């Protein structure tokens, strides 16, 4: 099957992607994007976000660890707040489990309402990109 997505749709995604997530540090945004892309099995996005993190100076063991659930990360690899953000991103992405109150409460201990909103935005746009890219493969 050959899928063609309207150019205007892709441009709208690009614009939205450029406008969201500013309340987060760029490194955390890319960590979330990479973790969500792993959950969605979007290999092109995994490569792109891995390279972005490497360019920011992220260590290889961190980039590799983002392929696994946040709860399985080695202690001390990421800050506790970043781990909470990654766990919240996992919960938002993995629809069958639904939104767990524990993940929302935990992320709230580390981030303010604007930052939590930015996490939701980054997760939503990454999920959208992953689905579009996988659908066009």
Short mmCIF file of N, CA and C in Angstrom, two decimals:
data_model
loop_
_atom_site.label_atom_id
_atom_site.label_comp_id
_atom_site.label_asym_id
_atom_site.label_seq_id
_atom_site.Cartn_x
_atom_site.Cartn_y
_atom_site.Cartn_z
N UNK A 1 0.83 -1.17 0.00
CA UNK A 1 0.00 0.00 0.00
C UNK A 1 0.88 1.24 0.00
N UNK A 2 0.52 2.18 -0.80
CA UNK A 2 1.22 3.46 -0.88
C UNK A 2 0.36 4.53 -0.23
N UNK A 3 0.89 5.23 0.73
CA UNK A 3 0.12 6.29 1.40
C UNK A 3 0.75 7.63 1.12
N UNK A 4 -0.07 8.60 0.78
CA UNK A 4 0.39 9.98 0.60
C UNK A 4 -0.40 10.87 1.54
N UNK A 5 0.32 11.55 2.39
CA UNK A 5 -0.29 12.49 3.31
C UNK A 5 -0.20 13.87 2.68
N UNK A 6 -1.25 14.65 2.84
CA UNK A 6 -1.26 15.99 2.25
C UNK A 6 -0.09 16.82 2.77
N UNK A 7 0.53 17.55 1.87
CA UNK A 7 1.66 18.40 2.24
C UNK A 7 1.24 19.42 3.29
N UNK A 8 0.02 19.92 3.19
CA UNK A 8 -0.45 20.91 4.17
C UNK A 8 -0.53 20.30 5.57
N UNK A 9 -0.86 19.02 5.65
CA UNK A 9 -0.92 18.34 6.94
C UNK A 9 0.49 18.24 7.53
N UNK A 10 1.46 17.85 6.71
CA UNK A 10 2.84 17.74 7.19
C UNK A 10 3.38 19.10 7.63
N UNK A 11 3.08 20.14 6.87
CA UNK A 11 3.52 21.50 7.25
C UNK A 11 2.88 21.93 8.56
N UNK A 12 1.60 21.59 8.75
CA UNK A 12 0.93 21.92 10.01
C UNK A 12 1.59 21.20 11.18
N UNK A 13 1.95 19.93 11.00
CA UNK A 13 2.66 19.19 12.04
C UNK A 13 4.01 19.84 12.34
N UNK A 14 4.73 20.23 11.29
CA UNK A 14 6.03 20.89 11.47
C UNK A 14 5.89 22.18 12.27
N UNK A 15 4.89 23.00 11.90
CA UNK A 15 4.67 24.27 12.62
C UNK A 15 4.34 24.00 14.08
N UNK A 16 3.43 23.09 14.31
CA UNK A 16 3.04 22.77 15.67
C UNK A 16 4.23 22.23 16.46
N UNK A 17 5.00 21.36 15.86
CA UNK A 17 6.17 20.78 16.51
C UNK A 17 7.16 21.87 16.92
N UNK A 18 7.32 22.88 16.09
CA UNK A 18 8.26 23.97 16.38
C UNK A 18 7.76 24.88 17.49
N UNK A 19 6.45 24.86 17.74
CA UNK A 19 5.86 25.80 18.70
C UNK A 19 5.64 25.22 20.09
N UNK A 20 5.77 23.93 20.26
CA UNK A 20 5.40 23.31 21.54
C UNK A 20 6.62 22.90 22.36
N UNK A 21 6.37 22.68 23.63
CA UNK A 21 7.39 22.11 24.51
C UNK A 21 8.45 23.05 25.03
N UNK A 22 8.28 24.36 24.80
CA UNK A 22 9.32 25.31 25.21
C UNK A 22 9.52 25.39 26.72
N UNK A 23 8.56 24.93 27.50
CA UNK A 23 8.70 24.98 28.95
C UNK A 23 9.67 23.90 29.46
N UNK A 24 10.13 23.04 28.56
CA UNK A 24 11.07 21.97 28.93
C UNK A 24 12.45 22.24 28.37
N UNK A 25 13.44 21.70 29.03
CA UNK A 25 14.81 21.75 28.51
C UNK A 25 14.86 20.94 27.21
N UNK A 26 15.62 21.42 26.20
CA UNK A 26 15.69 20.69 24.92
C UNK A 26 16.10 19.22 25.08
N UNK A 27 17.01 18.95 25.99
CA UNK A 27 17.47 17.57 26.18
C UNK A 27 16.32 16.67 26.65
N UNK A 28 15.52 17.16 27.60
CA UNK A 28 14.38 16.38 28.09
C UNK A 28 13.35 16.20 26.99
N UNK A 29 13.11 17.24 26.19
CA UNK A 29 12.18 17.09 25.06
C UNK A 29 12.62 15.96 24.15
N UNK A 30 13.91 15.91 23.83
CA UNK A 30 14.40 14.86 22.93
C UNK A 30 14.41 13.49 23.60
N UNK A 31 14.63 13.46 24.91
CA UNK A 31 14.55 12.18 25.62
C UNK A 31 13.12 11.64 25.55
N UNK A 32 12.15 12.52 25.75
CA UNK A 32 10.74 12.11 25.67
C UNK A 32 10.43 11.65 24.25
N UNK A 33 10.86 12.42 23.26
CA UNK A 33 10.60 12.04 21.86
C UNK A 33 11.20 10.67 21.54
N UNK A 34 12.40 10.42 22.02
CA UNK A 34 13.04 9.13 21.75
C UNK A 34 12.30 8.00 22.46
N UNK A 35 11.94 8.20 23.72
CA UNK A 35 11.23 7.13 24.45
C UNK A 35 9.90 6.81 23.79
N UNK A 36 9.14 7.84 23.41
CA UNK A 36 7.85 7.64 22.76
C UNK A 36 8.03 6.94 21.41
N UNK A 37 9.06 7.32 20.67
CA UNK A 37 9.32 6.69 19.37
C UNK A 37 9.66 5.22 19.53
N UNK A 38 10.37 4.87 20.60
CA UNK A 38 10.64 3.45 20.88
C UNK A 38 9.33 2.72 21.15
N UNK A 39 8.47 3.31 21.95
CA UNK A 39 7.19 2.66 22.25
C UNK A 39 6.37 2.44 20.99
N UNK A 40 6.46 3.37 20.06
CA UNK A 40 5.68 3.29 18.82
C UNK A 40 6.38 2.50 17.72
N UNK A 41 7.63 2.10 17.94
CA UNK A 41 8.36 1.33 16.93
C UNK A 41 8.64 2.11 15.67
N UNK A 42 8.86 3.42 15.80
CA UNK A 42 9.13 4.27 14.63
C UNK A 42 10.64 4.42 14.47
N UNK A 43 11.23 3.55 13.65
CA UNK A 43 12.69 3.46 13.54
C UNK A 43 13.34 4.73 13.01
N UNK A 44 12.70 5.40 12.07
CA UNK A 44 13.27 6.66 11.56
C UNK A 44 13.34 7.72 12.64
N UNK A 45 12.29 7.81 13.45
CA UNK A 45 12.28 8.78 14.55
C UNK A 45 13.27 8.37 15.64
N UNK A 46 13.41 7.09 15.89
CA UNK A 46 14.39 6.62 16.88
C UNK A 46 15.79 7.08 16.46
N UNK A 47 16.11 6.88 15.22
CA UNK A 47 17.43 7.29 14.71
C UNK A 47 17.61 8.81 14.84
N UNK A 48 16.60 9.58 14.41
CA UNK A 48 16.68 11.03 14.42
C UNK A 48 16.85 11.57 15.85
N UNK A 49 16.04 11.08 16.79
CA UNK A 49 16.10 11.59 18.16
C UNK A 49 17.35 11.09 18.89
N UNK A 50 17.84 9.91 18.55
CA UNK A 50 19.11 9.42 19.11
C UNK A 50 20.25 10.33 18.67
N UNK A 51 20.26 10.68 17.40
CA UNK A 51 21.30 11.57 16.88
C UNK A 51 21.20 12.96 17.51
N UNK A 52 19.98 13.46 17.70
CA UNK A 52 19.81 14.78 18.33
C UNK A 52 20.37 14.77 19.75
N UNK A 53 20.08 13.71 20.49
CA UNK A 53 20.62 13.61 21.85
C UNK A 53 22.14 13.50 21.85
N UNK A 54 22.68 12.72 20.92
CA UNK A 54 24.13 12.59 20.83
C UNK A 54 24.78 13.94 20.52
N UNK A 55 24.17 14.73 19.66
CA UNK A 55 24.69 16.06 19.33
C UNK A 55 24.65 16.99 20.53
N UNK A 56 23.73 16.74 21.45
CA UNK A 56 23.64 17.54 22.67
C UNK A 56 24.60 17.05 23.75
N UNK A 57 25.34 15.99 23.44
CA UNK A 57 26.32 15.47 24.38
C UNK A 57 25.81 14.37 25.30
N UNK A 58 24.63 13.83 25.01
CA UNK A 58 24.11 12.73 25.84
C UNK A 58 25.00 11.51 25.68
N UNK A 59 25.20 10.82 26.78
CA UNK A 59 26.03 9.61 26.76
C UNK A 59 25.30 8.48 26.05
N UNK A 60 26.07 7.58 25.45
CA UNK A 60 25.52 6.44 24.73
C UNK A 60 24.66 5.56 25.62
N UNK A 61 25.07 5.38 26.89
CA UNK A 61 24.28 4.52 27.77
C UNK A 61 22.90 5.12 28.07
N UNK A 62 22.80 6.45 28.10
CA UNK A 62 21.49 7.08 28.28
C UNK A 62 20.62 6.88 27.05
N UNK A 63 21.19 7.12 25.89
CA UNK A 63 20.45 6.96 24.63
C UNK A 63 19.95 5.52 24.51
N UNK A 64 20.79 4.55 24.83
CA UNK A 64 20.39 3.14 24.77
C UNK A 64 19.33 2.82 25.81
N UNK A 65 19.44 3.40 26.99
CA UNK A 65 18.49 3.11 28.07
C UNK A 65 17.09 3.58 27.73
N UNK A 66 16.95 4.56 26.86
CA UNK A 66 15.63 5.08 26.51
C UNK A 66 14.81 4.09 25.68
N UNK A 67 15.40 2.97 25.32
CA UNK A 67 14.67 1.90 24.64
C UNK A 67 13.88 1.06 25.64
N UNK A 68 14.19 1.21 26.92
CA UNK A 68 13.53 0.42 27.96
C UNK A 68 12.61 1.29 28.82
N UNK A 69 11.67 0.70 29.53
CA UNK A 69 10.79 1.47 30.40
C UNK A 69 11.58 2.30 31.41
N UNK A 70 11.05 3.47 31.72
CA UNK A 70 11.73 4.38 32.66
C UNK A 70 11.98 3.71 34.01
N UNK A 71 11.06 2.87 34.42
CA UNK A 71 11.22 2.20 35.72
C UNK A 71 12.37 1.20 35.73
N UNK A 72 12.86 0.82 34.56
CA UNK A 72 13.97 -0.13 34.48
C UNK A 72 15.31 0.56 34.29
N UNK A 73 15.31 1.88 34.24
CA UNK A 73 16.58 2.59 34.06
C UNK A 73 17.45 2.46 35.29
N UNK A 74 18.73 2.37 35.05
CA UNK A 74 19.70 2.29 36.13
C UNK A 74 19.60 3.55 37.00
N UNK A 75 19.61 3.37 38.28
CA UNK A 75 19.53 4.50 39.20
C UNK A 75 20.68 5.47 38.93
N UNK A 76 20.39 6.73 38.90
CA UNK A 76 21.41 7.75 38.69
C UNK A 76 21.67 8.09 37.23
N UNK A 77 21.08 7.33 36.32
CA UNK A 77 21.30 7.59 34.89
C UNK A 77 20.62 8.88 34.46
N UNK A 78 19.41 9.10 34.97
CA UNK A 78 18.70 10.36 34.72
C UNK A 78 18.25 10.92 36.05
N UNK A 79 18.02 12.22 36.08
CA UNK A 79 17.51 12.86 37.29
C UNK A 79 16.12 12.32 37.59
N UNK A 80 15.74 12.35 38.86
CA UNK A 80 14.44 11.81 39.26
C UNK A 80 13.30 12.50 38.52
N UNK A 81 13.38 13.79 38.31
CA UNK A 81 12.35 14.52 37.58
C UNK A 81 12.25 14.06 36.14
N UNK A 82 13.39 13.84 35.51
CA UNK A 82 13.39 13.36 34.12
C UNK A 82 12.78 11.97 34.04
N UNK A 83 13.09 11.12 35.02
CA UNK A 83 12.50 9.78 35.05
C UNK A 83 10.99 9.86 35.21
N UNK A 84 10.51 10.79 36.03
CA UNK A 84 9.07 10.98 36.20
C UNK A 84 8.43 11.44 34.90
N UNK A 85 9.10 12.35 34.18
CA UNK A 85 8.58 12.83 32.90
C UNK A 85 8.53 11.71 31.87
N UNK A 86 9.56 10.88 31.84
CA UNK A 86 9.59 9.75 30.91
C UNK A 86 8.48 8.74 31.24
N UNK A 87 8.27 8.49 32.51
CA UNK A 87 7.20 7.56 32.91
C UNK A 87 5.83 8.11 32.51
N UNK A 88 5.61 9.41 32.72
CA UNK A 88 4.36 10.05 32.34
C UNK A 88 4.17 9.95 30.83
N UNK A 89 5.24 10.16 30.06
CA UNK A 89 5.18 10.03 28.59
C UNK A 89 4.81 8.61 28.20
N UNK A 90 5.35 7.62 28.89
CA UNK A 90 5.00 6.22 28.60
C UNK A 90 3.51 5.98 28.83
N UNK A 91 3.00 6.49 29.93
CA UNK A 91 1.60 6.29 30.27
C UNK A 91 0.70 6.97 29.24
N UNK A 92 1.08 8.18 28.81
CA UNK A 92 0.28 8.88 27.80
C UNK A 92 0.32 8.18 26.45
N UNK A 93 1.41 7.52 26.14
CA UNK A 93 1.58 6.87 24.84
C UNK A 93 0.93 5.49 24.80
N UNK A 94 1.02 4.76 25.88
CA UNK A 94 0.52 3.38 25.93
C UNK A 94 -0.95 3.38 26.31
N UNK A 95 -1.81 3.64 25.34
CA UNK A 95 -3.25 3.83 25.58
C UNK A 95 -3.94 2.69 26.33
N UNK A 96 -3.60 1.41 26.10
CA UNK A 96 -4.34 0.36 26.80
C UNK A 96 -4.30 0.47 28.32
N UNK A 97 -3.23 1.00 28.87
CA UNK A 97 -3.15 1.14 30.33
C UNK A 97 -3.92 2.36 30.81
N UNK A 98 -4.08 3.33 29.95
CA UNK A 98 -4.73 4.57 30.35
C UNK A 98 -3.81 5.42 31.19
N UNK A 99 -4.29 6.53 31.61
CA UNK A 99 -3.50 7.46 32.40
C UNK A 99 -3.52 7.05 33.86
N UNK A 100 -2.38 6.73 34.39
CA UNK A 100 -2.28 6.31 35.77
C UNK A 100 -2.13 7.52 36.68
N UNK A 101 -2.96 7.59 37.70
CA UNK A 101 -2.92 8.72 38.64
C UNK A 101 -1.55 8.84 39.28
N UNK A 102 -0.93 7.70 39.55
CA UNK A 102 0.40 7.71 40.18
C UNK A 102 1.43 8.45 39.32
N UNK A 103 1.40 8.22 38.02
CA UNK A 103 2.35 8.88 37.12
C UNK A 103 2.10 10.38 37.08
N UNK A 104 0.83 10.78 37.05
CA UNK A 104 0.49 12.20 37.04
C UNK A 104 0.92 12.88 38.34
N UNK A 105 0.65 12.23 39.46
CA UNK A 105 1.06 12.80 40.76
C UNK A 105 2.57 12.90 40.87
N UNK A 106 3.26 11.87 40.41
CA UNK A 106 4.72 11.85 40.51
C UNK A 106 5.34 12.95 39.65
N UNK A 107 4.87 13.11 38.43
CA UNK A 107 5.43 14.16 37.57
C UNK A 107 5.13 15.53 38.16
N UNK A 108 3.98 15.66 38.86
CA UNK A 108 3.62 16.92 39.49
C UNK A 108 4.55 17.32 40.62
N UNK A 109 5.26 16.36 41.18
CA UNK A 109 6.24 16.67 42.23
C UNK A 109 7.49 17.35 41.68
N UNK A 110 7.71 17.23 40.38
CA UNK A 110 8.93 17.75 39.76
C UNK A 110 8.69 18.91 38.80
N UNK A 111 7.49 18.98 38.24
CA UNK A 111 7.22 19.97 37.19
C UNK A 111 5.97 20.77 37.53
N UNK A 112 5.96 22.05 37.08
CA UNK A 112 4.78 22.88 37.28
C UNK A 112 3.76 22.59 36.18
N UNK A 113 2.59 23.22 36.27
CA UNK A 113 1.50 22.93 35.33
C UNK A 113 1.90 23.22 33.88
N UNK A 114 2.65 24.28 33.64
CA UNK A 114 3.09 24.60 32.27
C UNK A 114 4.04 23.55 31.73
N UNK A 115 4.93 23.07 32.59
CA UNK A 115 5.87 22.04 32.16
C UNK A 115 5.17 20.71 31.91
N UNK A 116 4.20 20.38 32.75
CA UNK A 116 3.44 19.14 32.53
C UNK A 116 2.67 19.26 31.22
N UNK A 117 2.09 20.43 30.97
CA UNK A 117 1.43 20.67 29.69
C UNK A 117 2.38 20.50 28.53
N UNK A 118 3.62 20.97 28.69
CA UNK A 118 4.62 20.82 27.63
C UNK A 118 4.96 19.35 27.40
N UNK A 119 5.01 18.56 28.46
CA UNK A 119 5.25 17.12 28.30
C UNK A 119 4.12 16.50 27.49
N UNK A 120 2.89 16.84 27.83
CA UNK A 120 1.73 16.33 27.10
C UNK A 120 1.83 16.73 25.63
N UNK A 121 2.21 17.98 25.35
CA UNK A 121 2.34 18.45 23.97
C UNK A 121 3.40 17.66 23.20
N UNK A 122 4.55 17.48 23.82
CA UNK A 122 5.65 16.75 23.16
C UNK A 122 5.24 15.31 22.89
N UNK A 123 4.59 14.69 23.85
CA UNK A 123 4.13 13.30 23.65
C UNK A 123 3.11 13.25 22.52
N UNK A 124 2.17 14.16 22.51
CA UNK A 124 1.11 14.15 21.49
C UNK A 124 1.68 14.36 20.09
N UNK A 125 2.57 15.31 19.92
CA UNK A 125 3.10 15.57 18.57
C UNK A 125 4.04 14.45 18.14
N UNK A 126 4.79 13.87 19.08
CA UNK A 126 5.66 12.74 18.74
C UNK A 126 4.83 11.54 18.31
N UNK A 127 3.76 11.27 19.05
CA UNK A 127 2.86 10.18 18.65
C UNK A 127 2.29 10.44 17.26
N UNK A 128 1.89 11.67 17.00
CA UNK A 128 1.34 12.00 15.67
C UNK A 128 2.39 11.76 14.59
N UNK A 129 3.59 12.28 14.79
CA UNK A 129 4.66 12.07 13.79
C UNK A 129 4.92 10.58 13.58
N UNK A 130 5.03 9.83 14.67
CA UNK A 130 5.32 8.40 14.56
C UNK A 130 4.27 7.68 13.75
N UNK A 131 3.03 8.02 13.98
CA UNK A 131 1.95 7.35 13.23
C UNK A 131 1.93 7.75 11.77
N UNK A 132 2.20 9.01 11.49
CA UNK A 132 2.26 9.46 10.09
C UNK A 132 3.42 8.76 9.37
N UNK A 133 4.59 8.77 10.00
CA UNK A 133 5.77 8.18 9.36
C UNK A 133 5.61 6.68 9.17
N UNK A 134 5.05 6.00 10.16
CA UNK A 134 4.84 4.55 10.01
C UNK A 134 3.78 4.26 8.96
N UNK A 135 2.78 5.12 8.87
CA UNK A 135 1.71 4.94 7.89
C UNK A 135 2.17 5.18 6.47
N UNK A 136 3.24 5.95 6.30
CA UNK A 136 3.75 6.25 4.96
C UNK A 136 4.80 5.24 4.51
N UNK A 137 5.28 4.43 5.45
CA UNK A 137 6.31 3.42 5.08
C UNK A 137 5.75 2.37 4.18
#
